[in-house]
Protein backbone atom coordinates (compact mmCIF):
# COMPACT_ATOMS: atom_id res chain seq x y z
CA UNK A 1 -6.79 28.85 3.62
CA UNK A 2 -9.03 26.13 2.27
CA UNK A 3 -11.79 26.56 -0.25
CA UNK A 4 -13.59 23.25 0.32
CA UNK A 5 -15.67 21.94 3.21
CA UNK A 6 -16.65 18.28 3.74
CA UNK A 7 -19.57 17.23 5.93
CA UNK A 8 -21.09 13.87 6.87
CA UNK A 9 -24.84 13.76 6.31
CA UNK A 10 -27.40 11.56 8.08
CA UNK A 11 -28.66 10.17 4.75
CA UNK A 12 -25.37 8.24 4.39
CA UNK A 13 -23.47 10.61 2.14
CA UNK A 14 -20.66 13.12 2.42
CA UNK A 15 -21.20 16.54 0.89
CA UNK A 16 -18.44 18.71 -0.53
CA UNK A 17 -19.06 22.45 -0.55
CA UNK A 18 -16.91 25.15 -2.11
CA UNK A 19 -16.25 28.54 -0.61
CA UNK A 20 -15.67 31.42 -3.01
CA UNK A 21 -16.47 35.14 -2.85
CA UNK A 22 -17.89 34.81 0.68
CA UNK A 23 -20.34 32.18 -0.56
CA UNK A 24 -20.60 28.49 0.37
CA UNK A 25 -22.13 26.28 -2.34
CA UNK A 26 -22.77 22.56 -2.56
CA UNK A 27 -20.43 20.95 -5.09
CA UNK A 28 -20.38 17.13 -5.04
CA UNK A 29 -21.84 14.26 -3.04
CA UNK A 30 -19.89 11.10 -2.18
CA UNK A 31 -21.11 7.68 -1.04
CA UNK A 32 -18.63 6.14 1.43
CA UNK A 33 -19.26 2.47 0.74
CA UNK A 34 -18.76 -0.12 -2.03
CA UNK A 35 -21.21 0.22 -4.93
CA UNK A 36 -22.87 -3.13 -4.13
CA UNK A 37 -23.21 -2.47 -0.38
CA UNK A 38 -26.70 -1.99 1.01
CA UNK A 39 -27.86 0.35 3.78
CA UNK A 40 -26.75 3.64 5.21
CA UNK A 41 -23.07 3.57 6.21
CA UNK A 42 -23.75 6.45 8.67
CA UNK A 43 -20.56 8.44 8.05
CA UNK A 44 -19.26 10.38 11.03
CA UNK A 45 -15.72 11.73 11.50
CA UNK A 46 -13.68 12.74 8.47
CA UNK A 47 -9.94 13.10 7.80
CA UNK A 48 -8.38 14.76 4.75
CA UNK A 49 -4.82 14.20 3.53
CA UNK A 50 -2.62 17.31 3.33
CA UNK A 51 -2.48 17.13 -0.47
CA UNK A 52 -6.29 17.23 -0.57
CA UNK A 53 -6.54 14.11 -2.75
CA UNK A 54 -7.93 11.57 -0.27
CA UNK A 55 -10.77 11.74 2.26
CA UNK A 56 -11.34 9.15 4.98
CA UNK A 57 -14.71 8.64 6.67
CA UNK A 58 -15.59 6.69 9.81
CA UNK A 59 -18.62 4.63 8.76
CA UNK A 60 -20.47 3.68 11.92
CA UNK A 61 -22.80 1.06 10.40
CA UNK A 62 -20.05 -0.62 8.36
CA UNK A 63 -17.48 -0.94 11.16
CA UNK A 64 -15.01 0.53 8.72
CA UNK A 65 -13.08 3.55 7.55
CA UNK A 66 -13.90 4.38 3.93
CA UNK A 67 -11.26 5.81 1.61
CA UNK A 68 -12.52 8.20 -1.07
CA UNK A 69 -10.58 9.65 -4.00
CA UNK A 70 -11.35 13.36 -4.29
CA UNK A 71 -9.84 13.40 -7.78
CA UNK A 72 -12.26 10.81 -9.17
CA UNK A 73 -15.03 11.33 -6.62
CA UNK A 74 -15.17 7.56 -6.10
CA UNK A 75 -15.05 5.11 -3.20
CA UNK A 76 -11.62 3.39 -3.24
CA UNK A 77 -11.65 0.84 -0.39
CA UNK A 78 -12.44 0.37 3.26
CA UNK A 79 -10.43 -0.61 6.29
CA UNK A 80 -12.20 -2.73 8.92
CA UNK A 81 -12.32 -1.46 12.51
CA UNK A 82 -14.00 -2.75 15.63
CA UNK A 83 -17.53 -1.70 16.64
CA UNK A 84 -19.10 1.61 15.59
CA UNK A 85 -16.16 3.80 14.51
CA UNK A 86 -16.94 7.43 15.28
CA UNK A 87 -13.87 9.55 14.59
CA UNK A 88 -10.90 9.12 12.26
CA UNK A 89 -7.59 10.97 12.24
CA UNK A 90 -4.39 10.73 10.24
CA UNK A 91 -1.06 10.46 12.04
CA UNK A 92 1.23 13.48 11.66
CA UNK A 93 3.24 11.73 8.92
CA UNK A 94 -0.03 10.41 7.37
CA UNK A 95 1.21 6.81 7.42
CA UNK A 96 -1.54 5.69 9.80
CA UNK A 97 -5.24 6.14 10.44
CA UNK A 98 -6.62 6.16 13.97
CA UNK A 99 -10.30 5.37 14.55
CA UNK A 100 -12.22 5.66 17.82
CA UNK A 101 -14.67 2.77 18.17
CA UNK A 102 -17.75 3.86 20.17
CA UNK A 103 -18.93 0.28 20.53
CA UNK A 104 -15.56 -1.07 21.66
CA UNK A 105 -14.02 -4.41 20.87
CA UNK A 106 -15.56 -7.37 19.11
CA UNK A 107 -17.53 -9.54 21.56
CA UNK A 108 -16.19 -12.85 22.84
CA UNK A 109 -18.40 -15.88 23.50
CA UNK A 110 -18.45 -15.30 27.27
CA UNK A 111 -19.37 -11.59 27.07
CA UNK A 112 -22.75 -10.10 27.98
CA UNK A 113 -23.94 -8.38 24.79
CA UNK A 114 -26.70 -6.32 23.20
CA UNK A 115 -27.25 -5.41 19.57
CA UNK A 116 -26.87 -1.72 18.70
CA UNK A 117 -26.93 -0.28 15.18
CA UNK A 118 -26.43 -3.77 13.78
CA UNK A 119 -23.32 -4.41 15.88
CA UNK A 120 -23.04 -6.78 18.82
CA UNK A 121 -21.74 -4.67 21.71
CA UNK A 122 -20.13 -5.87 24.94
CA UNK A 123 -22.20 -4.37 27.76
CA UNK A 124 -21.97 -3.94 31.53
CA UNK A 125 -24.71 -5.22 33.91
CA UNK A 126 -26.67 -1.97 33.35
CA UNK A 127 -26.70 -2.32 29.54
CA UNK A 128 -24.06 0.35 28.88
CA UNK A 129 -21.01 -0.11 26.67
CA UNK A 130 -18.39 -1.98 28.67
CA UNK A 131 -15.39 -1.61 26.35
CA UNK A 132 -13.76 0.95 24.13
CA UNK A 133 -11.11 0.64 21.48
CA UNK A 134 -9.05 2.55 18.96
CA UNK A 135 -8.10 0.95 15.65
CA UNK A 136 -4.60 1.83 14.38
CA UNK A 137 -4.44 1.21 10.63
CA UNK A 138 -1.28 1.31 8.51
CA UNK A 139 -2.33 2.98 5.25
CA UNK A 140 0.25 1.25 3.04
CA UNK A 141 -0.47 -2.32 4.15
CA UNK A 142 -3.89 -2.11 5.78
CA UNK A 143 -2.51 -3.91 8.84
CA UNK A 144 -4.73 -3.04 11.79
CA UNK A 145 -4.03 -3.13 15.52
CA UNK A 146 -6.81 -2.61 18.07
CA UNK A 147 -5.97 -0.81 21.31
CA UNK A 148 -8.18 -1.05 24.40
CA UNK A 149 -9.29 2.28 25.92
CA UNK A 150 -12.03 3.23 28.40
CA UNK A 151 -15.65 2.95 27.18
CA UNK A 152 -17.18 5.17 24.51
CA UNK A 153 -14.11 6.74 22.85
CA UNK A 154 -15.10 9.78 20.82
CA UNK A 155 -12.65 12.42 19.61
CA UNK A 156 -8.97 11.85 18.84
CA UNK A 157 -6.29 14.53 18.92
CA UNK A 158 -2.99 13.75 17.17
CA UNK A 159 0.07 15.63 18.46
CA UNK A 160 3.33 14.76 16.68
CA UNK A 161 4.05 11.18 17.79
CA UNK A 162 1.18 10.87 20.30
CA UNK A 163 -2.57 10.58 20.13
CA UNK A 164 -5.06 11.53 22.83
CA UNK A 165 -8.52 9.94 22.97
CA UNK A 166 -11.50 11.39 24.84
CA UNK A 167 -13.58 8.56 26.35
CA UNK A 168 -17.07 9.80 27.27
CA UNK A 169 -18.28 6.90 29.42
CA UNK A 170 -14.90 6.65 31.11
CA UNK A 171 -14.80 10.39 31.90
CA UNK A 172 -11.20 10.40 30.78
CA UNK A 173 -8.64 11.34 28.17
CA UNK A 174 -6.02 8.68 27.43
CA UNK A 175 -2.77 8.79 25.49
């Protein structure tokens, strides 16, 4: 059983709380962005390595997954995603990160777009998100592959060698 809880907070931080003697207490606060970066990164989904040394955060307003060292309490680096990453999961063997991108793929010149949360989003004729994507990031190299999925991907479930993505605007779950 774990003794630590991590939560994304709307002020742009991640809070660590400890649980001991039936009591939950705030321990540390982390900032999931480079020291010189401005603005609220709007952290959302979190993923923790099995050894408890590294925490990953989907940072919606940075279009990135932040890596934090829980030993030092410091930001380490970030991995770029597509638009508005919401959830992040580790693969079963922890070699990869998977991020659901609410805002979908990066817009092309011919796309109809709107700006949302500082990102340029591909939209349908009604102004809704027209694309969805998942970013697959190799932890060792940082190499990233973007996979098209139905619009508004939210939660990811990793099961052995497969991942399932719930896509809210597509009313679907895809593998």
